[in-house]
C-alpha positions in Angstrom: 13.8 -18.6 -93.5 14.2 -17.6 -89.8 13.0 -20.2 -87.4 11.8 -19.1 -83.9 13.1 -21.7 -81.5 12.0 -19.8 -78.3 9.7 -21.9 -76.2 6.5 -19.9 -75.2 5.7 -19.5 -71.5 3.4 -22.2 -70.3 1.1 -19.8 -68.5 -0.3 -16.8 -70.4 0.0 -13.3 -68.9 -3.3 -13.2 -67.1 -2.7 -16.7 -65.7 0.8 -15.7 -64.5 -0.7 -12.7 -62.7 -3.2 -15.0 -60.9 -0.6 -17.5 -59.8 1.8 -14.7 -58.7 -0.9 -13.0 -56.5 0.1 -13.5 -52.9 -3.0 -11.9 -51.4 -4.9 -13.6 -48.6 -8.1 -13.5 -50.7 -8.2 -13.1 -54.5 -11.3 -12.9 -56.7 -11.3 -13.4 -60.4 -14.2 -12.4 -62.6 -13.5 -14.0 -66.0 -14.6 -15.0 -69.5 -15.5 -18.6 -70.1 -12.9 -21.1 -71.2 -9.7 -19.1 -70.8 -7.9 -21.6 -68.6 -8.5 -20.1 -65.2 -9.1 -23.4 -63.4 -6.2 -25.0 -65.3 -3.7 -22.3 -64.1 -5.1 -22.4 -60.5 -4.5 -26.1 -60.5 -0.8 -25.4 -61.1 -0.8 -23.1 -58.1 -2.4 -25.8 -56.0 0.4 -28.2 -56.9 3.0 -25.6 -56.0 1.3 -25.1 -52.6 0.9 -28.8 -51.7 4.2 -30.3 -53.0 7.2 -28.5 -51.5 9.1 -30.2 -48.7 9.0 -27.0 -46.6 6.0 -24.8 -45.9 3.6 -26.8 -47.9 -0.1 -26.6 -47.2 -3.2 -28.6 -48.3 -5.0 -27.3 -51.4 -8.8 -27.6 -51.3 -11.0 -27.3 -54.3 -14.8 -26.8 -54.5 -16.6 -27.0 -57.8 -20.4 -27.2 -58.3 -20.4 -30.5 -60.2 -18.5 -33.8 -60.0 -17.3 -33.5 -63.6 -15.6 -30.2 -63.1 -14.2 -31.4 -59.8 -12.7 -34.5 -61.5 -11.3 -32.3 -64.3 -9.5 -30.1 -61.8 -7.9 -33.0 -60.1 -6.8 -34.4 -63.4 -5.2 -31.0 -64.2 -3.4 -31.1 -60.8 -2.1 -34.6 -61.7 -0.8 -33.3 -65.0 1.0 -30.4 -63.3 2.5 -32.7 -60.7 4.0 -34.8 -63.5 5.2 -31.7 -65.3 6.9 -30.4 -62.1 8.4 -33.8 -61.4 7.1 -33.8 -57.8 6.6 -37.0 -55.9 2.8 -37.6 -55.8 0.4 -40.5 -55.6 -2.2 -41.2 -58.2 -5.5 -39.4 -58.2 -8.0 -41.5 -56.2 -11.5 -41.2 -54.8 -12.3 -41.1 -51.2 -15.5 -41.0 -49.1 -15.9 -39.3 -45.8 -18.9 -38.9 -43.5 -20.5 -35.5 -43.1 -23.0 -34.8 -40.3 -25.3 -31.8 -40.8 -26.8 -29.6 -38.1 -29.7 -32.0 -37.7 -27.4 -35.0 -36.9 -28.0 -36.6 -40.3 -25.0 -38.3 -41.7 -24.2 -38.5 -45.5 -21.3 -40.1 -47.4 -19.5 -37.4 -49.4 -17.4 -38.4 -52.4 -14.1 -36.5 -52.8 -11.1 -36.7 -55.1 -7.5 -36.4 -53.8 -3.9 -36.5 -54.6 -1.3 -37.1 -51.9 2.2 -35.7 -52.0 5.5 -36.8 -50.5 5.4 -33.6 -48.5 2.6 -35.1 -46.4 0.1 -32.6 -47.9 -2.7 -33.2 -50.3 -5.0 -31.7 -52.9 -8.6 -32.5 -52.0 -11.6 -31.7 -54.1 -14.8 -31.4 -51.9 -18.5 -31.0 -52.3 -20.2 -27.7 -52.8 -21.3 -27.4 -49.2 -20.1 -24.9 -46.6 -19.7 -27.7 -44.0 -17.3 -29.6 -46.2 -14.5 -27.2 -45.6 -15.1 -26.5 -41.9 -12.2 -27.9 -39.8 -9.8 -28.0 -42.7 -6.8 -25.7 -43.4 -4.8 -24.6 -46.4 -5.6 -22.9 -49.7 -9.2 -23.2 -50.8 -10.4 -22.5 -54.4 -14.2 -21.9 -55.0 -14.6 -22.4 -58.7 -17.5 -20.9 -60.8 -18.6 -19.3 -57.6 -21.7 -17.7 -59.1 -23.3 -21.1 -59.7 -23.0 -22.5 -56.2 -26.2 -22.7 -54.2 -24.8 -21.0 -51.1 -21.9 -18.9 -52.0 -22.1 -16.6 -49.0 -22.0 -19.7 -46.7 -19.0 -21.1 -48.6 -17.1 -17.8 -48.3 -17.9 -17.5 -44.6 -16.6 -21.0 -44.0 -13.5 -20.4 -46.2 -12.4 -17.3 -44.3 -11.4 -19.4 -41.4 -8.4 -20.6 -43.5 -6.8 -17.1 -43.1 -6.4 -17.4 -39.4 -3.6 -19.9 -39.7 -2.0 -18.5 -42.9 -4.2 -20.1 -45.6 -5.5 -18.5 -48.8 -8.9 -18.1 -50.4 -9.3 -18.1 -54.2 -12.7 -17.3 -55.7 -13.1 -17.8 -59.5 -16.2 -17.3 -61.7 -17.9 -16.1 -64.8 -21.0 -14.1 -64.1 -24.6 -15.2 -63.7 -26.7 -12.0 -63.4 -26.1 -8.6 -61.7 -28.0 -9.7 -58.5 -25.9 -12.8 -58.0 -23.9 -13.0 -54.8 -20.7 -13.2 -56.8 -21.4 -9.9 -58.6 -22.3 -8.3 -55.3 -18.9 -9.5 -53.9 -17.1 -8.0 -56.9 -18.9 -4.7 -56.5 -18.0 -4.6 -52.8 -14.4 -5.1 -53.6 -14.5 -2.3 -56.3 -16.2 0.0 -53.8 -13.4 -0.6 -51.3 -15.7 -2.3 -48.8 -13.6 -5.5 -48.8 -9.8 -5.6 -48.8 -9.5 -8.4 -51.4 -7.5 -8.6 -54.6 -9.6 -8.4 -57.8 -8.7 -9.8 -61.2 -10.8 -9.3 -64.4 -10.2 -11.0 -67.7 -12.4 -10.6 -70.7 -12.2 -12.8 -73.8 -10.4 -10.0 -75.6 -8.0 -9.6 -72.7 -7.2 -13.2 -73.0 -6.7 -12.9 -76.8 -4.3 -9.9 -76.2 -2.2 -12.2 -73.9 -2.0 -15.0 -76.5 -5.0 -17.2 -76.1 -5.5 -17.7 -79.8 -1.9 -18.7 -80.3 -2.2 -21.2 -77.5 -5.4 -22.7 -78.9 -3.7 -22.9 -82.3 -0.6 -24.6 -80.8 -2.8 -27.2 -79.1 -5.2 -27.9 -81.9 -2.8 -27.6 -84.9 -4.5 -28.3 -88.2 -7.8 -29.1 -86.5 -8.3 -25.4 -86.0 -10.2 -24.2 -89.1 -10.0 -20.5 -88.5 -6.6 -19.3 -89.7 -6.7 -15.8 -88.1 -7.5 -14.6 -84.7 -10.2 -12.3 -86.0 -12.0 -15.2 -87.7 -11.8 -17.3 -84.6 -13.0 -14.5 -82.3 -16.0 -13.8 -84.6 -17.0 -17.5 -84.6 -16.9 -17.7 -80.8 -18.9 -14.5 -80.3 -21.5 -15.6 -82.9 -21.9 -18.9 -81.1 -22.6 -17.2 -77.8 -25.1 -14.7 -79.4 -27.0 -12.6 -76.9 -25.1 -14.2 -74.1 -21.7 -13.0 -75.3 -21.7 -9.8 -73.1 -22.0 -11.9 -69.9 -20.1 -15.0 -70.9 -17.2 -13.4 -72.8 -17.1 -9.7 -71.9 -17.6 -10.2 -68.2 -20.6 -7.9 -68.0 -23.3 -9.4 -65.7 -26.7 -9.5 -67.3 -29.5 -7.4 -65.8 -32.6 -9.0 -64.2 -32.4 -12.3 -62.4 -35.9 -12.7 -60.9 -35.6 -10.0 -58.3 -38.0 -7.1 -58.6 -35.4 -4.6 -57.4 -31.9 -5.3 -58.4 -28.9 -4.3 -56.2 -27.9 -1.8 -58.8 -31.3 -0.1 -58.6 -31.1 0.0 -54.8 -27.6 1.4 -54.8 -28.6 4.1 -57.2 -31.2 5.3 -54.6 -29.0 5.0 -51.6 -27.9 8.2 -49.8 -25.5 8.8 -47.0 -26.4 10.7 -43.9 -29.9 9.4 -43.3 -30.4 9.1 -39.5 -31.1 5.5 -38.3 -32.9 5.1 -35.0 -32.8 1.7 -33.3 -34.7 0.2 -30.5 -33.9 -3.3 -29.1 -35.8 -4.7 -26.1 -34.9 -7.5 -23.8 -37.0 -10.7 -23.6 -38.1 -9.8 -20.1 -39.8 -6.7 -21.4 -42.8 -8.8 -22.5 -43.4 -10.0 -18.9 -44.2 -6.4 -17.7 -47.8 -5.3 -17.4 -49.2 -3.6 -20.5 -49.5 -0.2 -18.9 -45.8 -0.3 -18.0 -44.8 -1.3 -21.5 -46.9 1.4 -23.0 -45.5 4.1 -20.7 -41.9 3.0 -21.3 -42.3 3.0 -25.1 -44.2 6.3 -25.0 -41.3 7.9 -23.1 -38.9 6.6 -25.7 -41.0 7.9 -28.6 -41.2 11.4 -27.0 -37.4 11.6 -26.3 -36.1 9.9 -29.5 -38.8 10.3 -32.3 -40.2 13.7 -31.5 -37.1 15.7 -32.4 -37.0 13.9 -35.8 -40.8 14.3 -36.4 -40.7 18.0 -35.6 -38.2 18.6 -38.4 -40.7 17.5 -41.0 -42.1 20.2 -43.3 -45.8 20.6 -42.4 -46.6 21.8 -46.0 -45.4 18.6 -47.7 -47.1 15.3 -48.2 -45.8 12.3 -46.3 -45.9 8.5 -46.7 -44.5 5.5 -44.9 -43.3 2.0 -45.6 -42.8 -0.9 -43.3 -41.1 -4.3 -43.3 -42.8 -6.1 -40.5 -40.9 -8.9 -38.7 -43.2 -11.6 -37.3 -40.6 -13.7 -35.4 -38.6 -11.2 -33.4 -36.2 -10.2 -36.2 -35.8 -6.7 -37.5 -38.8 -4.5 -38.2 -38.1 -1.5 -40.3 -40.2 1.6 -40.6 -39.3 4.2 -43.3 -41.2 7.6 -43.4 -41.1 9.4 -46.8 -41.4 13.1 -47.4 -42.5 14.2 -50.9 -40.8 17.4 -52.1 -42.3 20.1 -54.3 -40.5 18.5 -57.2 -42.2 15.1 -56.3 -39.0 13.5 -55.2 -39.3 11.2 -52.2 -36.9 11.8 -49.3 -36.3 9.5 -46.3 -36.0 11.8 -43.2 -35.0 8.9 -40.9 -35.2 5.1 -40.6 -36.5 3.2 -37.6 -35.3 -0.3 -36.8 -37.1 -2.4 -34.1 -35.7 -5.6 -32.8 -37.4 -7.9 -30.3 -40.2 -5.4 -29.7 -43.6 -6.9 -28.9 -46.3 -6.6 -31.5 -48.4 -4.2 -29.5 -45.5 -1.9 -28.9 -44.6 -2.1 -32.6 -48.2 -1.0 -33.3 -47.9 1.8 -30.7 -44.7 3.1 -32.2 -46.1 3.0 -35.8 -49.3 4.9 -34.8 -47.2 7.4 -32.9 -45.3 8.2 -36.1 -48.4 8.2 -38.4 -50.3 10.5 -36.1 -47.5 13.0 -36.4 -46.7 12.8 -40.1 -47.8 16.1 -41.7 -50.3 15.6 -44.6 -50.1 11.8 -44.3 -51.2 10.2 -47.6 -50.6 6.5 -47.8 
């Protein structure tokens, strides 16, 4: 009988590719329970422990349990790498919010002989401000303020840090899925990894589970084990295992629906007024805005087909933010076309009304 004495690689293929990625920002959409956080912990130890060019590694999970588990994994990797490190310990630091209120924030940390540390922080954007190094945002789709966390984390890049964002999906309208879509569309220059449960199986996940569990693993073939896992997830398998975000998450219009209706080349007209404009007499404000309408809006309104029905929609801003007016032209095939968009910022209410009525009075066959 031939005996295979070759020691398997510690990290599976998809884990190796994640650790080897040297991009400033890397995003990983993944199946559940494939060892993503575990392998990222190994990278954090490699970042914080060297005697030369080490940097702090920061970790942000959405619960204390997952945070403690990550730090435990880091401690295991430090022991495996035989690097000089202290024991995992808890620390408390004060965090002052924008209102001046101070709270005690619990954190977990490991200190290394290099002078650097691995620090697990709370799921708050303010917790990473003022810090530097590699930051990992784990299960990003389940954080309360992912855009705020990413915004705060990007400051790490200025001084040579790295940003790592890892998550399974939580709906197609979730900020994490929107981030992934923006990367795929080329809007963001980030590295993107995608690992389904079947991808993980192809890279040896079942063999690794079998190696760890030994005789406790009841399923003797990969196919049996896979079938059991998928049956346990039921209707959630597509999102949780196949990395396909579920549709519908409480929003009336999902991002995918909106993107399907988007069209390039629609003119966007913008008007922004200074605060001092409101101090002028009403006749002056009306005359100024009327001149603007005649010079800017008239050329667009004159292009409208007088034989077609027209409609309009408006998102009215009450507190000085953006007001948007969208005329619609209904074609002979009943399709609705947007001839132009109008954006008003810091425009007094009376002048918003003046502009709106100016448009409505000139929409051919205005319906609704």
